[in-house]
Coordinates of N, CA and C and ligand atoms in Angstrom, one line a residue:
M1 N 91.4 106.5 63.3 CA 92.4 105.8 63.9 C 91.9 105.2 65.2
S2 N 92.4 104.0 65.6 CA 92.1 103.4 66.9 C 93.2 103.3 67.6
N3 N 93.0 103.1 68.9 CA 94.2 103.0 69.9 C 94.2 101.3 70.3
L4 N 93.9 100.5 69.5 CA 93.9 99.1 69.8 C 95.2 98.6 69.6
P5 N 95.7 97.8 70.5 CA 97.0 97.3 70.2 C 97.2 96.4 69.0
N6 N 98.5 96.2 68.7 CA 98.7 95.5 67.4 C 98.6 94.1 67.6
C7 N 98.3 93.2 66.7 CA 98.1 91.8 66.9 C 99.4 91.2 67.3
P8 N 99.3 90.5 68.5 CA 100.4 89.8 69.2 C 101.1 88.9 68.4
K9 N 100.4 88.4 67.3 CA 101.0 87.2 66.6 C 101.8 87.8 65.3
C10 N 101.2 88.6 64.6 CA 101.7 89.1 63.3 C 101.9 90.6 63.3
N11 N 101.7 91.2 64.4 CA 101.8 92.8 64.6 C 101.0 93.6 63.6
S12 N 100.0 92.9 63.1 CA 99.0 93.9 62.3 C 98.5 94.8 63.1
T13 N 98.3 96.2 62.3 CA 97.8 97.1 63.2 C 96.2 97.5 62.8
F14 N 95.7 96.3 62.0 CA 94.3 96.4 61.6 C 93.4 95.5 62.7
T15 N 93.8 95.5 63.7 CA 93.0 94.7 64.9 C 91.6 95.5 65.1
Y16 N 90.4 94.9 65.4 CA 89.2 95.5 65.8 C 88.7 94.7 66.9
E17 N 87.7 95.4 67.6 CA 87.2 94.8 68.7 C 85.8 94.1 68.3
D18 N 85.5 93.1 69.2 CA 84.2 92.4 68.9 C 83.7 91.9 70.4
G19 N 83.0 92.8 71.1 CA 82.7 92.6 72.5 C 84.1 92.6 73.2
S20 N 84.2 91.7 74.0 CA 85.6 91.8 74.9 C 86.8 91.3 74.0
L21 N 86.4 90.8 73.0 CA 87.6 90.0 72.1 C 88.1 90.9 71.2
L22 N 89.5 90.8 70.9 CA 90.1 91.6 69.9 C 90.5 90.7 68.8
I23 N 90.3 90.9 67.7 CA 90.5 90.0 66.5 C 91.2 90.7 65.4
C24 N 92.3 89.9 64.8 CA 93.0 90.3 63.8 C 92.8 89.9 62.6
P25 N 92.4 90.7 61.5 CA 91.7 90.3 60.2 C 92.8 89.6 59.5
E26 N 94.2 89.7 59.7 CA 95.0 89.2 58.7 C 95.5 87.8 59.0
C27 N 95.5 87.4 60.4 CA 96.0 86.2 60.8 C 94.9 85.4 61.6
A28 N 93.5 86.1 61.8 CA 92.7 85.6 62.4 C 92.7 85.2 63.9
H29 N 93.9 85.7 64.4 CA 94.0 85.6 65.8 C 93.0 86.4 66.7
E30 N 92.5 85.5 67.7 CA 91.6 86.2 68.6 C 92.2 86.3 70.1
W31 N 92.1 87.3 70.8 CA 92.4 87.5 72.1 C 91.8 88.7 72.8
T32 N 91.9 88.7 74.2 CA 91.4 89.5 74.8 C 92.3 90.4 75.6
L33 N 92.0 91.6 75.8 CA 93.1 92.7 76.4 C 93.3 92.2 77.7
E34 N 92.6 91.6 78.6 CA 93.0 91.1 79.9 C 93.8 89.9 79.8
A35 N 93.8 88.9 78.9 CA 94.8 87.9 78.8 C 96.2 88.5 78.3
D36 N 96.0 89.6 77.5 CA 97.4 90.4 77.2 C 97.9 91.0 78.5
T37 N 97.3 91.4 79.4 CA 97.6 92.0 80.6 C 98.5 90.9 81.3
E38 N 97.9 89.7 81.4 CA 98.4 88.5 82.1 C 99.7 88.2 81.6
N39 N 99.9 88.4 80.3 CA 100.9 87.8 79.6 C 102.1 88.7 79.6
R40 N 101.8 90.1 80.2 CA 103.0 90.8 80.2 C 104.1 90.5 81.0
E41 N 105.4 90.6 80.4 CA 106.4 90.2 81.1 C 106.7 90.6 82.5
D42 N 106.2 92.0 82.7 CA 106.5 92.6 84.0 C 105.3 92.2 85.1
H43 N 104.4 91.3 84.6 CA 103.3 90.8 85.5 C 103.9 89.7 86.3
K44 N 104.2 89.9 87.6 CA 104.6 88.9 88.4 C 103.5 88.0 88.9
I45 N 103.6 86.6 88.9 CA 102.7 85.7 89.2 C 103.0 85.2 90.6
V46 N 102.1 85.4 91.5 CA 102.1 85.3 92.8 C 101.3 83.9 93.3
K47 N 101.9 83.0 93.6 CA 101.2 81.7 94.1 C 101.1 81.5 95.4
D48 N 99.9 80.7 96.0 CA 99.7 80.3 97.4 C 100.4 79.0 97.6
A49 N 100.3 78.5 98.8 CA 101.0 77.3 99.2 C 100.7 76.2 98.3
N50 N 99.5 76.2 97.6 CA 99.0 75.1 96.8 C 99.1 75.4 95.5
G51 N 100.0 76.4 95.2 CA 100.2 76.7 93.7 C 99.0 77.5 92.9
N52 N 98.0 77.9 93.7 CA 96.8 78.8 93.1 C 97.4 80.2 92.9
I53 N 97.0 80.7 91.9 CA 97.4 82.1 91.6 C 96.6 83.2 92.5
L54 N 97.3 83.9 93.1 CA 96.7 85.0 93.9 C 96.5 86.3 93.3
N55 N 95.4 86.9 93.6 CA 95.3 88.3 92.8 C 94.9 89.3 93.9
D56 N 95.1 90.5 93.6 CA 94.7 91.6 94.5 C 93.3 91.4 94.9
G57 N 92.9 91.6 96.2 CA 91.6 91.6 96.7 C 91.1 90.1 97.3
D58 N 92.2 89.1 96.9 CA 91.7 87.7 97.3 C 91.6 87.7 98.8
T59 N 90.9 86.5 99.4 CA 90.9 86.5 100.8 C 91.8 85.2 100.8
V60 N 92.7 84.9 102.0 CA 93.5 83.8 102.1 C 93.3 83.5 103.6
T61 N 93.9 82.2 103.9 CA 94.1 82.0 105.3 C 95.7 81.7 105.4
V62 N 96.0 81.8 106.6 CA 97.4 81.4 107.0 C 97.6 80.2 107.3
I63 N 98.6 79.3 106.7 CA 98.6 78.0 106.9 C 99.7 77.5 108.0
K64 N 100.3 78.3 108.6 CA 101.0 78.0 109.7 C 101.3 79.1 110.8
D65 N 101.4 78.9 112.1 CA 101.7 80.1 113.0 C 102.9 80.8 112.5
L66 N 102.7 82.2 112.5 CA 103.7 83.1 112.0 C 104.1 84.0 113.0
K67 N 105.3 84.2 113.3 CA 105.9 85.1 114.4 C 105.6 86.6 113.7
V68 N 105.1 87.5 114.4 CA 105.0 88.7 113.7 C 106.2 89.7 114.2
K69 N 106.8 90.2 113.2 CA 108.2 90.9 113.2 C 107.9 92.0 114.2
G70 N 108.8 92.4 115.2 CA 108.7 93.3 116.1 C 107.7 93.2 117.2
S71 N 107.4 92.2 117.4 CA 106.3 92.0 118.5 C 106.4 90.6 119.0
S72 N 105.6 90.4 120.2 CA 105.6 89.0 120.7 C 104.4 88.1 120.2
S73 N 103.6 88.8 119.6 CA 102.5 88.2 119.0 C 102.7 87.1 117.8
V74 N 101.7 86.1 117.8 CA 102.0 85.2 116.6 C 100.5 85.3 115.9
L75 N 100.7 85.2 114.5 CA 99.6 85.2 113.7 C 99.3 83.6 113.7
K76 N 98.1 83.2 114.2 CA 97.8 81.8 114.4 C 97.4 81.2 112.9
M77 N 97.7 80.0 112.8 CA 97.3 79.2 111.6 C 95.9 79.2 111.6
G78 N 95.3 79.6 110.2 CA 93.8 79.6 110.0 C 93.3 81.0 110.0
T79 N 94.1 81.9 110.6 CA 93.8 83.4 110.4 C 93.3 83.7 109.1
K80 N 92.1 84.4 108.9 CA 91.8 84.8 107.6 C 92.3 86.2 107.3
V81 N 92.7 86.5 106.2 CA 93.4 87.6 105.8 C 92.6 88.2 104.4
K82 N 91.9 89.3 104.7 CA 90.9 89.8 103.6 C 91.5 90.7 102.8
N83 N 91.3 90.9 101.6 CA 91.7 91.8 100.6 C 93.3 92.0 100.4
I84 N 93.8 91.0 100.2 CA 95.4 91.2 100.2 C 95.7 91.9 98.8
R85 N 97.0 92.6 98.9 CA 97.5 93.2 97.8 C 98.8 92.9 97.5
L86 N 99.1 92.4 96.3 CA 100.3 91.8 95.8 C 101.4 92.8 95.7
V87 N 102.5 92.5 96.3 CA 103.5 93.6 96.2 C 104.8 92.8 95.7
D88 N 105.7 93.6 95.3 CA 107.3 93.1 95.0 C 108.0 92.7 96.3
G89 N 109.0 91.7 96.2 CA 109.9 91.7 97.5 C 109.6 90.2 98.0
D90 N 110.4 90.0 98.9 CA 110.5 88.8 99.6 C 109.1 88.4 100.3
H91 N 108.6 89.4 100.9 CA 107.1 89.0 101.5 C 106.3 89.8 100.2
D92 N 105.5 89.0 99.7 CA 105.0 89.6 98.4 C 103.3 89.8 98.7
I93 N 103.0 89.8 99.9 CA 101.6 90.1 100.2 C 101.4 91.1 101.2
D94 N 100.8 92.3 100.9 CA 100.5 93.2 101.7 C 99.2 93.3 102.3
C95 N 98.8 93.3 103.4 CA 97.6 93.1 104.0 C 97.3 93.9 105.3
K96 N 96.1 93.9 105.7 CA 95.6 94.4 107.0 C 95.0 93.2 107.7
I97 N 95.4 93.0 109.0 CA 94.7 92.1 109.7 C 94.1 92.5 110.9
D98 N 92.9 92.2 111.2 CA 92.3 92.6 112.6 C 93.0 92.4 113.6
G99 N 93.4 93.2 114.6 CA 94.3 92.8 115.8 C 95.8 93.1 115.4
F100 N 96.0 93.2 114.3 CA 97.6 93.2 114.0 C 97.9 94.6 113.1
G101 N 96.9 95.1 112.4 CA 97.3 96.1 111.6 C 97.7 95.7 110.3
A102 N 98.5 96.6 109.7 CA 99.1 96.6 108.3 C 100.4 95.6 108.5
M103 N 100.3 94.6 107.5 CA 101.7 93.8 107.6 C 101.9 93.0 106.2
K104 N 103.0 92.3 106.2 CA 103.4 91.7 105.1 C 103.6 90.2 105.3
L105 N 103.1 89.6 104.4 CA 103.2 88.0 104.5 C 103.8 87.4 103.2
K106 N 104.4 86.2 103.5 CA 104.9 85.7 102.3 C 103.8 84.6 101.8
S107 N 103.8 84.5 100.3 CA 102.6 84.0 99.7 C 102.7 82.4 100.0
E108 N 104.0 81.8 100.2 CA 104.2 80.4 100.5 C 103.3 80.1 101.7
F109 N 103.1 80.8 102.7 CA 102.4 80.6 103.9 C 101.0 80.8 104.0
V110 N 100.3 81.1 102.8 CA 98.9 81.3 102.8 C 98.4 80.4 102.0
K111 N 97.0 80.3 102.0 CA 96.3 79.4 101.1 C 95.0 80.2 100.6
K112 N 94.6 80.3 99.3 CA 93.5 81.0 98.9 C 92.2 80.4 99.2
I113 N 91.1 81.2 99.7 CA 90.1 80.6 100.2 C 88.9 80.5 98.9
Ligands
ZN1 ZN1 97.5 88.9 63.3

């Protein structure tokens, strides 16, 4: 018995692995597990100001001055933010910024580097 997923096209259970590919012998459909994960309906796609897809661990820059909630400081345009983490919600980026600490940003105000 294998624990490979069924074919997404014909739902065959006879799928097999060939390197990083999964292959269905019944309808000849080929796909990868990674692509399968991307296509899951609960996978939210977060895009930056230019429409590029953001991923956990990406480095972005802030594209406009942003007021920091609860303080008088301003996050300057061009500030580099490393190792972002995508989260659900209105502010969909969780990150840590030198001098500011942990904070949340909106993906529409950043640009992937
Ligand atoms: Zn198939």
